[in-house]
Amino acid sequence: MRPDLHRLHWIEHHLLGHPTPAEAADWRTQQLVDAELAADTEIQRQLYQGLYQAGRQQLRWELDQIHARLQHSARRRGWLQAATDVLRRTLRLLPGR
Amino acid sequence: MEITASLRHALLTDREQTLTRIYQRAFPLVRHYVVQHGGTAHEAKDVFQDAVVVFYEKAVQESFVLSASVSTYLLGVCRNLWHRELTRRARLPLTDLTDEHTQQVADAEPTADTPDSLAVLTYVEQLGERCKSVLLAFYYFQQPLEQIASTHHYASVRSATVQKFKCLERLRKSVRAALSEAFAHA
């Protein structure tokens, strides 16, 4: 993996993973020597927040689609039901039945 | 425990079908409850979808254990949400908007160019469909990388992992560039 991607991976492990005590100690040391680590970590934290919001939006969109589909088929069923009811009533009125 | 695990598996592997089945079973109960308690079908939909979002986020966690059926669980959550909404409405009765309210809303608009208002969300939308899909599948929908590799046609889990970080890097660069620009204009 490229060094920049490796760095993302490393920060992700610290933010979302379960770093071991040794990794946590290494992280603290790196914070002292790496001037950009705090800012990079903060940006990455914001990325995860944004992805969480985007995910929620996506799920709401999917639920809206499901809702619309179910409503549509319920309306169709309602229309079919009404049509067959009329047919059934008509057949009942026919002579000889 | 096993039911929760199979539900989690179904949500992760076939979200659309699983959510459709849940919707078909649980929404009529919720709509009935909300309409019986002073709400509309539209409000029932909003409350129900809020509950499903919370349910999804919990259900995909390994630690989540469902002690009732999904419909019972969702109905319980919706009852609480609707009760809270009714309490909120009772506290804040509807009043007509005045110029003063409009001014208060305008004053409360977030000012641009601060890190929090940069809205990473906007940059997620600009990523392109494939990158967005990979990132949301992993970070929000909690799909395992094996599945992401398979659904996005990557040769291996390692390729999917690298691609995920490439997409995250693209997003980071966009946000970082926007931040730098914001500070340059400050």
Coordinates of C-alpha atoms in Angstrom, one line a residue:
Chain A
M1 CA 0.0 0.0 0.0
R2 CA 1.2 3.5 -0.8
P3 CA 2.6 5.5 2.3
D4 CA -0.4 7.9 2.2
L5 CA -2.9 5.1 2.2
H6 CA -0.9 3.3 4.9
R7 CA -1.2 6.5 7.0
L8 CA -5.0 6.6 6.5
H9 CA -5.1 2.9 7.6
W10 CA -3.0 3.6 10.7
I11 CA -5.2 6.6 11.7
E12 CA -8.3 4.5 11.1
H13 CA -7.0 1.8 13.3
H14 CA -6.6 4.3 16.1
L15 CA -10.0 5.9 15.5
L16 CA -12.2 3.0 14.7
G17 CA -10.2 -0.1 15.7
H18 CA -9.0 -1.6 18.9
P19 CA -5.4 -0.6 19.3
T20 CA -3.3 -2.7 21.6
P21 CA -1.6 -1.0 24.6
A22 CA 1.7 -1.1 22.6
E23 CA 0.0 0.5 19.6
A24 CA -1.6 3.2 21.8
A25 CA 1.9 3.9 23.4
D26 CA 3.4 4.2 19.9
W27 CA 0.5 6.6 18.9
R28 CA 1.3 8.9 21.8
T29 CA 5.0 8.9 20.9
Q30 CA 4.1 9.7 17.2
Q31 CA 1.9 12.6 18.4
L32 CA 5.0 14.2 19.9
V33 CA 7.2 13.9 16.8
D34 CA 4.6 14.2 14.0
A35 CA 3.3 17.8 13.8
E36 CA 0.6 17.0 11.3
L37 CA -0.8 13.9 13.1
A38 CA -3.4 15.8 15.2
A39 CA -4.8 17.7 12.2
D40 CA -4.8 14.6 10.0
T41 CA -6.7 12.7 12.7
E42 CA -9.2 15.5 13.1
I43 CA -9.9 15.6 9.3
Q44 CA -10.3 11.8 9.2
R45 CA -12.7 11.9 12.1
Q46 CA -14.8 14.5 10.1
L47 CA -14.7 12.2 7.1
Y48 CA -16.2 9.4 9.2
Q49 CA -18.9 11.7 10.5
G50 CA -19.7 12.8 6.9
L51 CA -19.8 9.2 5.7
Y52 CA -22.2 8.3 8.6
Q53 CA -24.5 11.2 7.5
A54 CA -24.3 10.1 3.9
G55 CA -25.1 6.5 4.9
R56 CA -28.2 7.6 6.8
Q57 CA -29.3 9.7 3.8
Q58 CA -28.8 6.7 1.5
L59 CA -30.8 4.4 3.9
R60 CA -33.6 6.9 4.1
W61 CA -33.7 7.1 0.3
E62 CA -33.8 3.3 0.0
L63 CA -36.7 3.2 2.6
D64 CA -38.6 5.9 0.6
Q65 CA -38.2 3.7 -2.5
I66 CA -39.5 0.6 -0.6
H67 CA -42.4 2.7 0.7
A68 CA -43.3 4.0 -2.7
R69 CA -43.2 0.5 -4.2
L70 CA -45.4 -1.0 -1.5
Q71 CA -47.9 1.8 -1.8
H72 CA -48.0 1.4 -5.5
S73 CA -48.7 -2.4 -5.3
A74 CA -51.3 -1.8 -2.5
R75 CA -53.1 0.7 -4.7
R76 CA -53.0 -1.8 -7.6
R77 CA -54.4 -4.5 -5.3
G78 CA -57.1 -2.1 -4.2
W79 CA -58.0 -1.3 -7.8
L80 CA -58.1 -5.0 -8.7
Q81 CA -60.1 -5.8 -5.7
A82 CA -62.7 -3.1 -6.5
A83 CA -62.9 -4.3 -10.1
T84 CA -63.4 -8.0 -9.2
D85 CA -66.0 -7.0 -6.6
V86 CA -68.1 -5.3 -9.3
L87 CA -67.6 -8.4 -11.5
R88 CA -68.7 -10.7 -8.6
R89 CA -71.8 -8.6 -7.9
T90 CA -72.7 -8.5 -11.6
L91 CA -72.4 -12.3 -11.9
R92 CA -74.5 -12.8 -8.8
L93 CA -77.3 -10.7 -10.4
L94 CA -77.3 -12.8 -13.6
P95 CA -80.5 -14.9 -14.1
G96 CA -80.1 -18.5 -13.2
R97 CA -77.6 -17.9 -10.4
Chain B
M1 CA -29.5 -15.1 19.5
E2 CA -29.5 -17.2 16.3
I3 CA -32.4 -15.2 15.0
T4 CA -30.5 -12.0 15.6
A5 CA -27.5 -13.4 13.8
S6 CA -29.5 -14.6 10.8
L7 CA -31.3 -11.2 10.7
R8 CA -27.9 -9.4 10.7
H9 CA -26.7 -11.7 7.9
A10 CA -29.8 -11.0 5.9
L11 CA -29.5 -7.3 6.4
L12 CA -25.8 -7.4 5.3
T13 CA -26.2 -9.7 2.3
D14 CA -29.6 -8.7 1.0
R15 CA -30.6 -5.3 2.5
E16 CA -33.3 -4.4 0.0
Q17 CA -35.3 -7.7 0.3
T18 CA -34.9 -7.9 4.1
L19 CA -36.0 -4.3 4.6
T20 CA -38.9 -4.8 2.3
R21 CA -40.1 -7.8 4.3
I22 CA -39.7 -5.8 7.5
Y23 CA -41.5 -2.8 6.0
Q24 CA -44.4 -5.0 4.8
R25 CA -44.9 -6.6 8.2
A26 CA -44.2 -3.7 10.6
F27 CA -45.4 -0.5 8.9
P28 CA -49.1 -1.3 8.9
L29 CA -48.9 -1.8 12.7
V30 CA -47.1 1.5 13.1
R31 CA -49.4 3.4 10.8
H32 CA -52.4 2.1 12.7
Y33 CA -50.9 3.2 16.0
V34 CA -49.9 6.7 14.9
V35 CA -53.2 7.3 13.1
Q36 CA -55.1 6.1 16.2
H37 CA -53.0 8.6 18.3
G38 CA -53.6 11.8 16.4
G39 CA -51.1 11.5 13.6
T40 CA -51.3 11.1 9.8
A41 CA -50.1 8.3 7.6
H42 CA -47.3 10.6 6.4
E43 CA -46.2 11.2 10.0
A44 CA -46.3 7.4 10.6
K45 CA -44.0 6.9 7.6
D46 CA -41.5 9.5 9.0
V47 CA -41.5 7.9 12.5
F48 CA -41.3 4.4 11.1
Q49 CA -38.3 5.2 8.9
D50 CA -36.5 6.9 11.8
A51 CA -37.0 3.7 13.7
V52 CA -35.8 1.5 10.9
V53 CA -32.6 3.6 10.5
V54 CA -31.9 3.2 14.3
F55 CA -32.8 -0.5 14.1
Y56 CA -30.4 -1.1 11.1
E57 CA -27.5 0.6 12.9
K58 CA -28.0 -1.5 16.0
A59 CA -28.8 -4.8 14.2
V60 CA -25.6 -4.9 12.2
Q61 CA -23.6 -4.6 15.4
E62 CA -22.3 -8.0 16.8
S63 CA -23.4 -7.0 20.3
F64 CA -27.1 -6.5 19.4
V65 CA -29.5 -9.1 20.6
L66 CA -33.2 -8.9 19.6
S67 CA -35.5 -10.1 22.4
A68 CA -38.7 -9.8 20.5
S69 CA -39.9 -10.0 16.9
V70 CA -38.6 -7.2 14.6
S71 CA -42.2 -5.8 14.2
T72 CA -42.7 -5.7 18.0
Y73 CA -39.3 -4.1 18.4
L74 CA -40.1 -1.4 15.8
L75 CA -43.6 -0.8 17.1
G76 CA -42.1 -0.2 20.6
V77 CA -39.5 2.3 19.2
C78 CA -42.2 4.1 17.1
R79 CA -44.5 4.3 20.1
N80 CA -41.7 6.0 22.1
L81 CA -40.8 8.3 19.2
W82 CA -44.4 9.3 18.6
H83 CA -45.1 9.9 22.3
R84 CA -42.0 12.1 22.4
E85 CA -43.3 14.0 19.3
L86 CA -46.7 14.5 20.9
T87 CA -45.0 15.8 24.1
R88 CA -42.9 18.2 22.1
R89 CA -45.9 19.5 20.3
A90 CA -47.8 20.0 23.5
R91 CA -44.9 22.0 24.8
L92 CA -44.5 24.1 21.6
P93 CA -48.0 24.7 20.2
L94 CA -48.0 25.8 16.6
T95 CA -47.9 29.5 16.1
D96 CA -47.8 31.6 13.0
L97 CA -44.4 32.6 11.7
T98 CA -43.6 36.3 12.3
D99 CA -40.9 38.5 10.9
E100 CA -39.1 38.0 14.1
H101 CA -39.0 34.2 13.6
T102 CA -37.7 34.7 10.1
Q103 CA -34.9 36.9 11.4
Q104 CA -34.0 34.3 14.1
V105 CA -33.7 31.6 11.5
A106 CA -31.6 33.8 9.3
D107 CA -29.3 34.6 12.2
A108 CA -29.0 31.0 13.0
E109 CA -27.8 30.0 9.5
P110 CA -24.3 28.6 9.8
T111 CA -21.6 30.8 8.4
A112 CA -19.6 29.3 5.6
D113 CA -15.9 28.4 5.7
T114 CA -15.7 26.9 9.2
P115 CA -14.5 23.3 9.3
D116 CA -17.8 22.1 10.8
S117 CA -19.9 23.8 8.1
L118 CA -17.8 22.4 5.3
A119 CA -20.1 19.5 5.2
V120 CA -18.1 16.5 4.2
L121 CA -21.4 15.2 2.9
T122 CA -21.2 17.4 -0.1
Y123 CA -17.8 16.0 -1.0
V124 CA -19.1 12.4 -0.5
E125 CA -21.7 13.2 -3.2
Q126 CA -19.0 14.4 -5.5
L127 CA -16.9 11.2 -5.2
G128 CA -18.5 9.3 -8.0
E129 CA -20.9 6.4 -7.6
R130 CA -18.4 3.6 -7.2
C131 CA -16.3 5.2 -4.5
K132 CA -19.3 6.4 -2.7
S133 CA -20.8 2.9 -2.8
V134 CA -17.6 1.3 -1.5
L135 CA -17.2 3.8 1.4
L136 CA -20.8 3.7 2.5
A137 CA -20.9 -0.1 2.2
F138 CA -18.0 -0.4 4.6
Y139 CA -18.3 2.6 7.0
Y140 CA -22.1 2.9 7.3
F141 CA -23.7 -0.4 6.1
Q142 CA -20.9 -2.3 7.9
Q143 CA -20.6 -4.9 5.1
P144 CA -17.6 -7.2 5.4
L145 CA -14.8 -6.5 2.9
E146 CA -15.3 -10.0 1.4
Q147 CA -18.8 -9.0 0.4
I148 CA -17.7 -5.6 -0.8
A149 CA -15.0 -7.2 -3.0
S150 CA -17.6 -9.6 -4.4
T151 CA -20.4 -7.0 -5.1
H152 CA -17.9 -4.5 -6.6
H153 CA -16.1 -7.1 -8.6
Y154 CA -12.6 -6.7 -7.0
A155 CA -10.3 -9.6 -7.5
S156 CA -9.6 -10.0 -3.8
V157 CA -10.3 -8.6 -0.3
R158 CA -6.9 -6.9 -0.5
S159 CA -7.9 -5.1 -3.7
A160 CA -11.1 -4.0 -2.1
T161 CA -9.2 -2.7 1.0
V162 CA -6.8 -0.7 -1.1
Q163 CA -9.6 0.7 -3.2
K164 CA -11.5 1.7 0.0
F165 CA -8.4 3.7 1.2
K166 CA -7.9 5.2 -2.3
C167 CA -11.5 6.5 -2.1
L168 CA -11.0 7.7 1.4
E169 CA -7.9 9.5 0.3
R170 CA -9.8 11.2 -2.5
L171 CA -12.4 12.4 0.0
R172 CA -9.7 13.6 2.4
K173 CA -8.0 15.6 -0.4
S174 CA -11.2 17.3 -1.4
V175 CA -12.0 18.2 2.2
R176 CA -8.5 19.3 2.9
A177 CA -8.4 21.5 -0.2
A178 CA -11.7 23.1 0.8
L179 CA -10.4 23.7 4.3
S180 CA -7.2 25.3 3.0
E181 CA -9.2 27.5 0.7
A182 CA -11.5 28.5 3.6
F183 CA -8.5 29.5 5.8
A184 CA -6.9 31.4 2.9
H185 CA -10.0 33.5 2.6
A186 CA -10.4 34.0 6.3

